[in-house]
Amino acid sequence: MVNRKKIEPFFYLLPAFIVMATITVYPFIYNVLLSFHEWNLTTFRGKHFVGGQNYLGIFRNPDVWNSLRVTGIYLVTCVGFEFILGLAIAFLIHSEFRGKAVVRGLLLFPMIMCPVIAGLIWRWIFNAEWGLANYMVNLIGLSGKPWLVKPRLALFSVILADIWQWTPFIVLIVLAGLQAIPEELIEASEVDGASWWQVQRYISLPTLKPVLLIGLLLRTIDGLRFVDKIFVMTYGGPGSATSVFGFFAYIRGFKFFQMGRTAALSIILLAIIIFLANVFIRLFRGAR
Amino acid sequence: MTISKEKMSAQHIWGVVRYFLVAIIVVFFSVPVVWTVLTSVKPDILIPKMPPSWWFRPTGEHYVSIFLEKHLGKALWNSFIIASVSTICSLAVGVPAAYAFSRFRIPGGENLAFYFLTSRMAPPISVILPLFLIFKTLHLIDTRVALIIAYMTFNFSFVIWMMRGFFNEIPKDLDESAMIEGCSRFGAFCKIVLPLTAPGIAASAVLCFIFSWNEFLFALILTNIEAKTLPVAAAGFITDRMVLWGKLCATSVVIYLPVMLFALLLRRYLVRGLTLGAIK
């Protein structure tokens, strides 16, 4: 009987372990080993061991540094704007007004759109000749711009598409956080003479801290994993102006077929993500 | 008197400003969606027109054409099968594991559960590169099985993490009292706990389905023709010479519609799902 109790959990866990081992652990080990080999699928020379050369090559490659820089700019701008806008919108629509439910419903739609479709639609909006962006710009009386053709504008366009898709996510989590604040608390502080700012500063923000950290964690990870929109909006271009790290790795692997090099790139990206995730989770545990 | 009047008018102005701001927000976030839907029923000649025509006689030609000429039905079927089977398999494996994490004292359980989660955070390239090479040797490229397995890498860890949260909300006493009444642990799990977590299971299932349904990169790499899914088919409307915007938008609507319905049904769980259960 005792014995049965001991093995009982494994009855529930075993399928998960088997699946985990075959579809994630085994490929991961395969990937790590691959990163120490050189293997180009376009040549007939098979896989051969090269030690840490792939990693050394990556650090010496200016294109890698460029893609890290692009990723950094992209990530900080996107997450920054999504948070500022998201917080502002959440505070704006938190209070009661007519049509609140409709606005909240509408906000769901961007973030559930297939990212690659969102990218395609935004590519069209930014089309220089017959896109909506230039139409709007002309309406205000400015001249249209070649959005996806100029390096800086292209990065801006991709960032805007991402802000469009993910700001609602921040709005929704902040709203969920705001709803968790007991109303009596706010009423009591107002009776005691606290101003709107003081209420937000000393009651709302501290309560929102864990929510914001979770949002930050998820948006950062997703930002680092991000490739879909780049794929259809700019394909990393013009030049390499929008070649974020994930996209850069994809091109190495599935356009140039440098398997070992790509494996090394993907492991570096994974390491960055795990490092950042751990930092945020520490912060989160502290905030709770 | 005067002060309260000033305060009144200040509040009045703020009310107007707020409606104005809300209007801008609504326009910004809904225009791309509205634009897509409009273009999907816009005649081809009107599509590249500038200024855009917002008012016209709608046509169903793009929808007819994507199914009859572009054989989108097959991609639709592929997407449906792949997303459903991957979801079902992930639930079958993930739900019992989540129950174990919630109910048993497992050495290193917390770390283990977290370790499951990292496979969801991994960059797609680090998952897809080894899978591509493994599937290539197994001759699984361009089959639905390959994508079902690939989607399970993120779905089943998601199910474990989400369902653990839902099981934790159900008091342990409940299964224990059922066991005292003579149920086995497995009986209590099936007859008592599972029905109580049905909404949670449904929410997890729908989210898994949406994640797979919307996925692009894995599908692009692992399929060519036979197992091609909807997002890849949509991106295929961009050719070197031109973009078939009408067809592209019609396809987008086909992809978007079920997800929209699901999202409305499951509004309550959407935030919870998208934050991996961290925010309820």
Coordinates of C-alpha atoms in Angstrom, one line a residue:
Chain A
M1 CA 0.0 0.0 0.0
V2 CA 2.8 2.4 1.0
N3 CA 4.6 1.5 -2.1
R4 CA 1.6 2.2 -4.3
K5 CA 1.3 5.6 -2.7
K6 CA 4.8 6.4 -3.6
I7 CA 4.5 5.5 -7.2
E8 CA 1.1 7.0 -7.7
P9 CA 2.2 10.5 -8.8
F10 CA 4.3 8.9 -11.6
F11 CA 1.1 7.3 -13.0
Y12 CA -0.1 10.9 -13.7
L13 CA 3.3 12.3 -14.6
L14 CA 4.8 9.6 -16.8
P15 CA 3.1 10.5 -20.1
A16 CA 4.2 14.1 -19.6
F17 CA 7.8 13.0 -18.9
I18 CA 7.8 10.8 -22.0
V19 CA 6.5 13.6 -24.2
M20 CA 8.8 16.1 -22.6
A21 CA 11.8 13.9 -23.1
T22 CA 11.1 13.1 -26.8
I23 CA 9.9 16.4 -28.1
T24 CA 11.8 19.0 -26.0
V25 CA 14.7 17.5 -24.1
Y26 CA 16.0 15.3 -26.9
P27 CA 15.8 18.1 -29.5
F28 CA 17.4 20.5 -27.1
I29 CA 20.4 18.2 -26.5
Y30 CA 20.6 17.6 -30.2
N31 CA 20.7 21.4 -30.7
V32 CA 23.5 21.9 -28.1
L33 CA 25.6 19.2 -29.8
L34 CA 24.9 20.6 -33.2
S35 CA 26.1 24.0 -32.1
F36 CA 29.6 22.5 -31.7
H37 CA 29.6 21.1 -35.3
E38 CA 29.9 22.6 -38.7
W39 CA 27.2 21.4 -41.0
N40 CA 26.1 23.2 -44.2
L41 CA 23.2 21.4 -45.9
T42 CA 24.1 23.1 -49.3
T43 CA 27.4 21.2 -49.5
F44 CA 28.0 17.5 -49.5
R45 CA 30.5 17.7 -46.7
G46 CA 28.7 16.2 -43.7
K47 CA 28.6 17.2 -40.1
H48 CA 32.0 17.6 -38.4
F49 CA 33.1 18.7 -35.0
V50 CA 34.6 22.2 -34.7
G51 CA 34.5 22.8 -31.0
G52 CA 33.6 26.4 -29.9
Q53 CA 34.3 27.9 -33.3
N54 CA 30.6 28.6 -34.1
Y55 CA 30.4 30.7 -30.9
L56 CA 33.7 32.5 -31.6
G57 CA 32.6 33.2 -35.1
I58 CA 29.3 34.7 -33.8
F59 CA 31.1 37.1 -31.5
R60 CA 33.4 38.2 -34.3
N61 CA 30.6 38.8 -36.8
P62 CA 29.5 42.4 -37.0
D63 CA 26.1 41.3 -38.5
V64 CA 25.3 39.6 -35.2
W65 CA 26.1 42.7 -33.2
N66 CA 23.9 44.7 -35.6
S67 CA 21.0 42.3 -35.1
L68 CA 21.5 42.5 -31.3
R69 CA 21.4 46.3 -31.6
V70 CA 18.2 46.2 -33.7
T71 CA 16.6 43.8 -31.3
G72 CA 17.6 46.1 -28.4
I73 CA 16.1 49.2 -30.1
Y74 CA 13.0 47.3 -31.1
L75 CA 12.5 45.7 -27.7
V76 CA 13.0 48.9 -25.6
T77 CA 10.8 51.0 -27.9
C78 CA 8.0 48.5 -28.2
V79 CA 7.8 47.6 -24.6
G80 CA 8.3 51.2 -23.5
F81 CA 5.5 52.5 -25.6
E82 CA 3.2 49.6 -25.0
F83 CA 3.5 50.2 -21.2
I84 CA 3.1 54.0 -21.3
L85 CA 0.1 53.8 -23.7
G86 CA -1.3 50.7 -22.0
L87 CA -1.3 52.3 -18.6
A88 CA -2.7 55.6 -19.9
I89 CA -5.5 53.8 -21.8
A90 CA -6.3 51.6 -18.8
F91 CA -6.6 54.5 -16.4
L92 CA -8.7 56.3 -19.0
I93 CA -11.2 53.6 -19.5
H94 CA -11.2 52.2 -16.0
S95 CA -13.9 54.7 -14.7
E96 CA -17.5 54.2 -15.7
F97 CA -18.7 55.7 -19.0
R98 CA -21.2 54.8 -21.7
G99 CA -19.9 52.3 -24.1
K100 CA -17.2 51.0 -21.8
A101 CA -18.0 47.3 -22.5
V102 CA -17.8 47.9 -26.3
V103 CA -14.4 49.6 -26.0
R104 CA -13.1 46.8 -23.9
G105 CA -14.5 44.2 -26.3
L106 CA -12.8 46.0 -29.3
L107 CA -9.5 46.0 -27.5
L108 CA -9.4 42.2 -27.6
F109 CA -9.3 42.1 -31.3
P110 CA -5.7 43.2 -32.1
M111 CA -4.0 40.7 -29.8
I112 CA -5.8 37.7 -31.0
M113 CA -5.1 38.4 -34.7
C114 CA -2.7 36.0 -36.2
P115 CA 0.7 37.9 -36.0
V116 CA 1.6 37.2 -39.5
I117 CA -1.7 38.5 -40.8
A118 CA -1.3 41.6 -38.7
G119 CA 2.1 42.0 -40.3
L120 CA 0.6 41.7 -43.8
I121 CA -2.2 44.2 -43.1
W122 CA 0.3 46.7 -41.7
R123 CA 2.6 46.2 -44.6
W124 CA -0.3 47.3 -46.8
I125 CA -1.2 50.2 -44.5
F126 CA 2.4 51.4 -44.9
N127 CA 2.5 51.0 -48.6
A128 CA 3.9 54.2 -50.0
E129 CA 1.4 54.6 -52.9
W130 CA -1.9 53.2 -51.7
G131 CA -1.5 52.6 -48.1
L132 CA -3.7 54.1 -45.4
A133 CA -0.7 55.6 -43.5
N134 CA 0.2 58.0 -46.3
Y135 CA -3.5 58.7 -46.8
M136 CA -3.8 59.8 -43.2
V137 CA -0.5 61.7 -43.3
N138 CA -1.8 63.6 -46.4
L139 CA -5.1 64.4 -44.7
I140 CA -3.1 66.2 -42.0
G141 CA -1.4 68.1 -44.7
L142 CA 2.1 66.4 -44.6
S143 CA 3.7 64.6 -47.5
G144 CA 3.7 60.9 -47.6
K145 CA 6.7 58.8 -46.7
P146 CA 8.3 55.6 -48.1
W147 CA 7.7 53.8 -44.8
L148 CA 9.1 50.4 -45.5
V149 CA 11.9 51.5 -47.8
K150 CA 13.9 53.8 -45.5
P151 CA 15.9 51.9 -42.8
R152 CA 14.7 54.0 -39.8
L153 CA 11.1 54.3 -41.0
A154 CA 11.0 50.6 -41.6
L155 CA 12.0 49.8 -38.1
F156 CA 9.5 52.4 -36.9
S157 CA 6.7 50.8 -39.0
V158 CA 7.4 47.3 -37.6
I159 CA 7.4 48.8 -34.1
L160 CA 4.1 50.5 -34.7
A161 CA 2.5 47.3 -35.9
D162 CA 3.7 45.6 -32.7
I163 CA 2.5 48.4 -30.5
W164 CA -0.9 48.1 -32.2
Q165 CA -1.1 44.4 -31.5
W166 CA 0.2 44.3 -27.9
T167 CA -0.8 47.6 -26.2
P168 CA -4.3 46.1 -25.6
F169 CA -2.7 43.3 -23.7
I170 CA -1.1 45.7 -21.3
V171 CA -4.5 47.6 -21.0
L172 CA -6.3 44.4 -20.1
I173 CA -3.9 43.2 -17.5
V174 CA -3.8 46.7 -15.9
L175 CA -7.6 46.7 -15.9
A176 CA -7.6 43.3 -14.2
G177 CA -5.1 44.6 -11.7
L178 CA -7.2 47.8 -11.1
Q179 CA -10.3 45.8 -10.5
A180 CA -8.6 43.8 -7.8
I181 CA -8.2 47.0 -5.7
P182 CA -11.0 47.1 -3.1
E183 CA -13.2 50.1 -3.7
E184 CA -13.6 50.9 0.0
L185 CA -9.9 51.5 0.2
I186 CA -10.0 54.2 -2.5
E187 CA -13.2 55.7 -1.1
A188 CA -11.7 55.8 2.4
S189 CA -8.6 57.6 1.1
E190 CA -10.7 60.1 -0.7
V191 CA -12.7 60.8 2.4
D192 CA -9.3 61.4 4.1
G193 CA -8.6 64.0 1.5
A194 CA -6.2 62.2 -0.8
S195 CA -6.0 63.7 -4.3
W196 CA -6.5 61.6 -7.5
W197 CA -2.7 61.5 -8.0
Q198 CA -2.1 60.5 -4.4
V199 CA -4.6 57.6 -4.7
Q200 CA -2.9 56.4 -7.9
R201 CA 0.6 56.9 -6.5
Y202 CA 0.1 55.2 -3.1
I203 CA -2.7 52.7 -3.8
S204 CA -3.0 51.8 -7.5
L205 CA 0.6 51.7 -8.5
P206 CA 1.9 49.5 -5.6
T207 CA -1.0 47.0 -6.2
L208 CA -0.2 47.0 -9.9
K209 CA 3.5 46.3 -9.4
P210 CA 3.2 42.5 -9.7
V211 CA 0.9 42.8 -12.7
L212 CA 3.3 45.2 -14.5
L213 CA 6.2 42.9 -13.8
I214 CA 4.4 40.0 -15.3
G215 CA 3.5 42.1 -18.3
L216 CA 7.1 43.2 -18.6
L217 CA 8.4 39.6 -18.4
L218 CA 6.0 38.3 -21.0
R219 CA 6.4 41.2 -23.4
T220 CA 10.2 41.0 -23.1
I221 CA 10.3 37.3 -23.8
D222 CA 7.9 37.7 -26.7
G223 CA 9.8 40.6 -28.1
L224 CA 13.0 38.5 -28.1
R225 CA 11.2 35.6 -29.8
F226 CA 9.6 38.0 -32.3
V227 CA 10.0 37.2 -36.1
D228 CA 6.6 36.8 -37.8
K229 CA 5.9 40.4 -38.6
I230 CA 9.5 41.1 -39.8
F231 CA 9.1 38.1 -42.1
V232 CA 6.2 39.6 -44.0
M233 CA 6.7 43.3 -43.5
T234 CA 10.3 43.9 -44.3
Y235 CA 12.1 40.5 -44.5
G236 CA 14.8 42.1 -42.3
G237 CA 15.4 44.9 -44.8
P238 CA 16.1 47.4 -46.1
G239 CA 19.7 46.1 -45.8
S240 CA 19.7 44.7 -42.4
A241 CA 17.8 47.6 -40.7
T242 CA 15.1 45.4 -39.3
S243 CA 17.0 42.1 -38.9
V244 CA 16.2 41.2 -35.3
F245 CA 18.1 38.4 -33.7
G246 CA 15.5 35.7 -34.2
F247 CA 15.1 36.6 -37.8
F248 CA 18.8 36.7 -38.4
A249 CA 19.1 33.2 -36.9
Y250 CA 16.3 32.1 -39.2
I251 CA 18.1 33.3 -42.3
R252 CA 21.3 31.6 -41.3
G253 CA 19.5 28.4 -40.8
F254 CA 16.9 28.2 -43.6
K255 CA 18.3 30.4 -46.3
F256 CA 22.0 29.7 -46.0
F257 CA 21.5 26.3 -44.3
Q258 CA 24.4 26.8 -41.8
M259 CA 23.0 24.4 -39.3
G260 CA 25.8 24.5 -36.7
R261 CA 26.0 28.3 -36.7
T262 CA 22.3 28.6 -36.4
A263 CA 22.2 26.2 -33.5
A264 CA 24.8 28.3 -31.7
L265 CA 22.8 31.5 -32.4
S266 CA 19.6 29.9 -31.1
I267 CA 21.3 28.8 -27.9
I268 CA 22.7 32.3 -27.3
L269 CA 19.2 33.7 -27.7
L270 CA 17.8 31.1 -25.4
A271 CA 20.4 32.0 -22.8
I272 CA 19.5 35.6 -23.0
I273 CA 15.8 34.8 -22.6
I274 CA 16.4 32.6 -19.6
F275 CA 18.7 35.1 -18.0
L276 CA 16.1 37.9 -18.4
A277 CA 13.3 35.7 -17.3
N278 CA 15.1 34.9 -14.1
V279 CA 15.8 38.5 -13.3
F280 CA 12.1 39.4 -13.7
I281 CA 10.9 36.4 -11.7
R282 CA 13.3 37.4 -8.8
L283 CA 11.8 41.0 -9.0
F284 CA 8.3 39.5 -9.1
R285 CA 8.8 37.4 -6.0
G286 CA 10.2 40.4 -4.3
A287 CA 7.1 42.5 -5.2
R288 CA 4.7 39.9 -3.9
Chain B
M1 CA -21.3 78.8 -5.7
T2 CA -18.8 79.9 -8.3
I3 CA -16.2 77.3 -7.2
S4 CA -18.7 74.4 -7.7
K5 CA -19.7 75.9 -11.1
E6 CA -16.1 76.0 -12.2
K7 CA -15.6 72.5 -10.9
M8 CA -18.7 71.4 -12.9
S9 CA -17.5 72.9 -16.1
A10 CA -14.0 71.4 -15.6
Q11 CA -15.6 68.0 -15.2
H12 CA -17.7 68.7 -18.2
I13 CA -14.7 69.5 -20.3
W14 CA -12.9 66.4 -19.0
G15 CA -15.9 64.3 -20.0
V16 CA -15.7 65.7 -23.6
V17 CA -11.9 65.3 -23.8
R18 CA -12.2 61.8 -22.5
Y19 CA -14.7 60.8 -25.2
F20 CA -12.5 62.3 -27.8
L21 CA -9.5 60.3 -26.6
V22 CA -11.5 57.1 -26.4
A23 CA -12.6 57.7 -30.0
I24 CA -9.0 58.0 -31.1
I25 CA -8.1 54.8 -29.3
V26 CA -11.1 53.0 -30.8
V27 CA -10.2 54.2 -34.3
F28 CA -6.5 53.3 -34.0
F29 CA -7.1 49.8 -32.7
S30 CA -10.0 48.9 -35.0
V31 CA -9.1 50.4 -38.3
P32 CA -6.7 47.6 -39.5
V33 CA -9.4 45.0 -38.7
V34 CA -12.2 47.0 -40.3
W35 CA -9.9 47.6 -43.3
T36 CA -9.2 43.9 -43.7
V37 CA -12.9 43.0 -43.6
L38 CA -13.8 45.8 -46.1
T39 CA -11.1 44.8 -48.5
S40 CA -12.2 41.2 -48.4
V41 CA -15.5 42.2 -50.0
K42 CA -14.2 45.0 -52.2
P43 CA -14.1 44.6 -56.0
D44 CA -10.6 44.3 -57.4
I45 CA -10.6 47.6 -59.3
L46 CA -11.4 49.6 -56.2
I47 CA -8.7 48.0 -54.0
P48 CA -5.7 50.1 -55.1
K49 CA -7.7 53.3 -55.2
M50 CA -6.5 56.3 -53.3
P51 CA -8.3 58.0 -51.6
P52 CA -9.7 54.7 -50.4
S53 CA -13.4 54.0 -51.1
W54 CA -15.2 53.2 -47.9
W55 CA -18.6 52.8 -49.6
F56 CA -19.2 50.3 -52.5
R57 CA -21.3 47.4 -53.5
P58 CA -19.8 44.4 -51.7
T59 CA -18.7 41.3 -53.6
G60 CA -18.1 37.7 -52.6
E61 CA -15.7 37.1 -55.5
H62 CA -12.5 36.9 -53.3
Y63 CA -14.1 34.3 -51.0
V64 CA -15.3 32.2 -54.0
S65 CA -11.9 32.5 -55.6
I66 CA -9.8 31.5 -52.6
F67 CA -11.8 28.3 -52.2
L68 CA -12.3 27.4 -55.9
E69 CA -9.1 28.6 -57.5
K70 CA -6.6 28.7 -54.7
H71 CA -7.7 25.6 -52.9
L72 CA -7.8 27.1 -49.5
G73 CA -10.1 24.4 -48.3
K74 CA -7.2 22.1 -48.0
A75 CA -5.2 24.6 -45.9
L76 CA -8.3 25.2 -43.8
W77 CA -8.7 21.5 -43.2
N78 CA -5.0 21.1 -42.4
S79 CA -5.1 24.0 -39.9
F80 CA -8.2 22.6 -38.3
I81 CA -6.9 19.0 -37.9
I82 CA -3.4 20.1 -36.8
A83 CA -4.7 22.6 -34.2
S84 CA -7.4 20.1 -32.9
V85 CA -5.2 17.0 -32.6
S86 CA -2.3 19.0 -31.1
T87 CA -4.8 20.4 -28.5
I88 CA -6.3 17.1 -27.7
C89 CA -2.9 15.4 -27.3
S90 CA -1.6 18.2 -25.1
L91 CA -4.7 18.0 -22.9
A92 CA -4.4 14.2 -22.6
V93 CA -0.8 14.5 -21.5
G94 CA -0.9 17.8 -19.6
V95 CA -4.1 17.6 -17.5
P96 CA -3.0 14.5 -15.4
A97 CA 0.5 15.9 -15.0
A98 CA -1.0 19.2 -13.8
Y99 CA -3.2 17.3 -11.4
A100 CA -0.1 15.6 -10.0
F101 CA 1.7 18.9 -9.6
S102 CA -1.3 20.3 -7.7
R103 CA -2.0 17.3 -5.4
F104 CA 1.2 15.3 -4.8
R105 CA 4.3 16.3 -3.0
I106 CA 6.8 15.9 -5.8
P107 CA 10.5 16.4 -4.9
G108 CA 11.6 19.5 -6.7
G109 CA 8.0 20.0 -8.0
E110 CA 8.1 23.7 -8.2
N111 CA 11.3 23.8 -10.2
L112 CA 10.1 21.0 -12.4
A113 CA 6.9 22.8 -13.2
F114 CA 8.9 25.9 -14.0
Y115 CA 11.2 23.9 -16.2
F116 CA 8.2 22.8 -18.2
L117 CA 7.3 26.4 -18.7
T118 CA 10.7 27.3 -20.1
S119 CA 10.0 25.2 -23.2
R120 CA 7.2 27.7 -23.8
M121 CA 9.6 30.7 -23.5
A122 CA 12.2 29.2 -25.8
P123 CA 12.8 31.1 -29.0
P124 CA 11.1 29.4 -32.0
I125 CA 14.4 29.0 -33.8
S126 CA 15.9 26.9 -31.0
V127 CA 12.9 24.5 -31.2
I128 CA 12.4 24.4 -34.9
L129 CA 16.0 23.8 -36.0
P130 CA 16.6 20.5 -34.3
L131 CA 13.0 19.4 -35.0
F132 CA 13.5 20.2 -38.7
L133 CA 16.6 18.0 -38.9
I134 CA 15.0 15.2 -36.9
F135 CA 11.9 15.2 -39.0
K136 CA 14.0 15.3 -42.1
T137 CA 15.7 12.0 -41.2
L138 CA 12.3 10.5 -40.2
H139 CA 10.8 11.7 -43.6
L140 CA 8.1 13.6 -41.7
I141 CA 8.6 17.0 -43.4
D142 CA 5.4 18.3 -45.0
T143 CA 3.1 16.0 -42.9
R144 CA 0.5 17.0 -40.4
V145 CA 2.1 14.8 -37.8
A146 CA 5.2 17.0 -37.9
L147 CA 3.3 20.1 -37.1
I148 CA 1.1 18.4 -34.5
I149 CA 4.3 17.4 -32.6
A150 CA 5.9 20.8 -33.1
Y151 CA 2.8 22.6 -31.7
M152 CA 2.8 20.2 -28.7
T153 CA 6.2 21.6 -27.7
F154 CA 4.5 24.8 -26.6
N155 CA 1.0 23.6 -26.0
F156 CA 1.5 20.8 -23.5
S157 CA 3.7 22.9 -21.2
F158 CA 1.0 25.6 -21.4
V159 CA -1.7 23.1 -20.4
I160 CA 0.3 21.9 -17.4
W161 CA 1.0 25.4 -16.2
M162 CA -2.6 26.6 -16.7
M163 CA -4.3 23.5 -15.3
R164 CA -2.2 23.4 -12.3
G165 CA -3.6 26.8 -11.4
F166 CA -7.2 25.6 -11.9
F167 CA -6.6 22.4 -9.9
N168 CA -5.1 24.5 -7.1
E169 CA -8.4 26.4 -6.8
I170 CA -10.3 23.2 -6.0
P171 CA -9.9 22.3 -2.3
K172 CA -8.0 19.1 -1.7
D173 CA -10.5 18.0 0.9
L174 CA -12.9 17.3 -2.0
D175 CA -10.9 14.5 -3.5
E176 CA -9.9 13.2 -0.1
S177 CA -13.5 12.9 1.1
A178 CA -14.4 11.1 -2.1
M179 CA -11.6 8.7 -1.4
I180 CA -12.9 8.1 2.1
E181 CA -16.3 7.3 0.5
G182 CA -14.5 4.6 -1.4
C183 CA -13.4 6.1 -4.6
S184 CA -9.9 5.4 -5.8
R185 CA -7.7 8.5 -6.4
F186 CA -8.1 8.1 -10.1
G187 CA -11.9 7.8 -9.7
A188 CA -12.0 11.0 -7.6
F189 CA -9.9 12.7 -10.3
C190 CA -12.2 11.6 -13.1
K191 CA -15.6 11.9 -11.4
I192 CA -15.1 14.8 -9.0
V193 CA -12.2 17.1 -9.9
L194 CA -12.3 17.0 -13.7
P195 CA -16.0 18.0 -14.0
L196 CA -15.3 20.9 -11.6
T197 CA -12.4 22.2 -13.7
A198 CA -14.3 21.8 -16.9
P199 CA -14.3 25.6 -17.6
G200 CA -10.6 25.6 -17.0
I201 CA -10.1 22.7 -19.4
A202 CA -12.2 24.4 -22.0
A203 CA -10.3 27.7 -21.7
S204 CA -7.0 25.9 -22.0
A205 CA -8.2 23.9 -25.0
V206 CA -9.4 27.0 -26.8
L207 CA -6.2 28.9 -26.1
C208 CA -4.1 25.9 -27.3
F209 CA -6.2 25.8 -30.4
I210 CA -5.7 29.6 -31.1
F211 CA -1.9 29.4 -30.5
S212 CA -1.7 26.6 -33.1
W213 CA -4.2 28.1 -35.5
N214 CA -2.3 31.4 -35.6
E215 CA 1.2 29.9 -35.7
F216 CA 3.3 30.8 -38.8
L217 CA 7.1 30.1 -38.5
F218 CA 6.9 26.4 -37.7
A219 CA 4.4 25.8 -40.4
L220 CA 6.5 27.7 -42.9
I221 CA 9.6 25.6 -42.2
L222 CA 8.0 22.2 -41.7
T223 CA 5.5 22.2 -44.6
N224 CA 5.6 22.8 -48.3
I225 CA 2.4 21.9 -50.1
E226 CA 0.6 18.9 -48.5
A227 CA 0.4 20.0 -44.9
K228 CA 0.4 23.8 -45.5
T229 CA -1.7 25.7 -43.0
L230 CA -3.8 28.9 -43.4
P231 CA -1.3 31.5 -42.2
V232 CA 1.3 30.1 -44.7
A233 CA -1.3 30.1 -47.4
A234 CA -2.1 33.7 -46.6
A235 CA 1.5 34.8 -46.8
G236 CA 1.7 33.0 -50.2
F237 CA -0.6 35.7 -51.7
I238 CA 2.5 37.9 -51.7
T239 CA 4.3 37.1 -54.9
D240 CA 7.3 38.7 -56.5
R241 CA 5.2 40.6 -59.0
M242 CA 2.2 41.6 -57.0
V243 CA 0.2 41.1 -53.8
L244 CA -3.4 39.7 -54.2
W245 CA -4.8 41.9 -51.5
G246 CA -8.5 40.9 -52.0
K247 CA -7.7 37.2 -51.6
L248 CA -5.3 37.9 -48.8
C249 CA -7.9 39.8 -46.9
A250 CA -10.5 37.2 -47.5
T251 CA -8.1 34.5 -46.2
S252 CA -7.4 36.7 -43.2
V253 CA -11.1 36.9 -42.4
V254 CA -11.4 33.1 -42.6
I255 CA -8.5 32.8 -40.2
Y256 CA -9.8 35.5 -37.9
L257 CA -13.4 34.6 -37.6
P258 CA -13.2 31.5 -35.4
V259 CA -10.6 33.1 -33.2
M260 CA -12.9 36.2 -32.7
L261 CA -15.8 34.0 -31.7
F262 CA -13.7 32.0 -29.3
A263 CA -12.3 35.2 -27.8
L264 CA -15.7 36.6 -27.2
L265 CA -16.9 33.4 -25.6
L266 CA -13.9 33.2 -23.3
R267 CA -13.2 36.8 -22.5
R268 CA -13.0 36.0 -18.8
Y269 CA -10.1 33.6 -19.3
L270 CA -8.2 35.4 -22.0
V271 CA -6.1 37.5 -19.7
R272 CA -5.5 34.5 -17.5
G273 CA -4.4 32.4 -20.4
L274 CA -2.2 35.0 -22.0
T275 CA -0.4 35.7 -18.8
L276 CA 0.1 32.0 -18.2
G277 CA -2.2 32.0 -15.2
A278 CA -0.3 34.8 -13.4
I279 CA -3.2 37.2 -13.5
K280 CA -6.7 36.0 -12.8

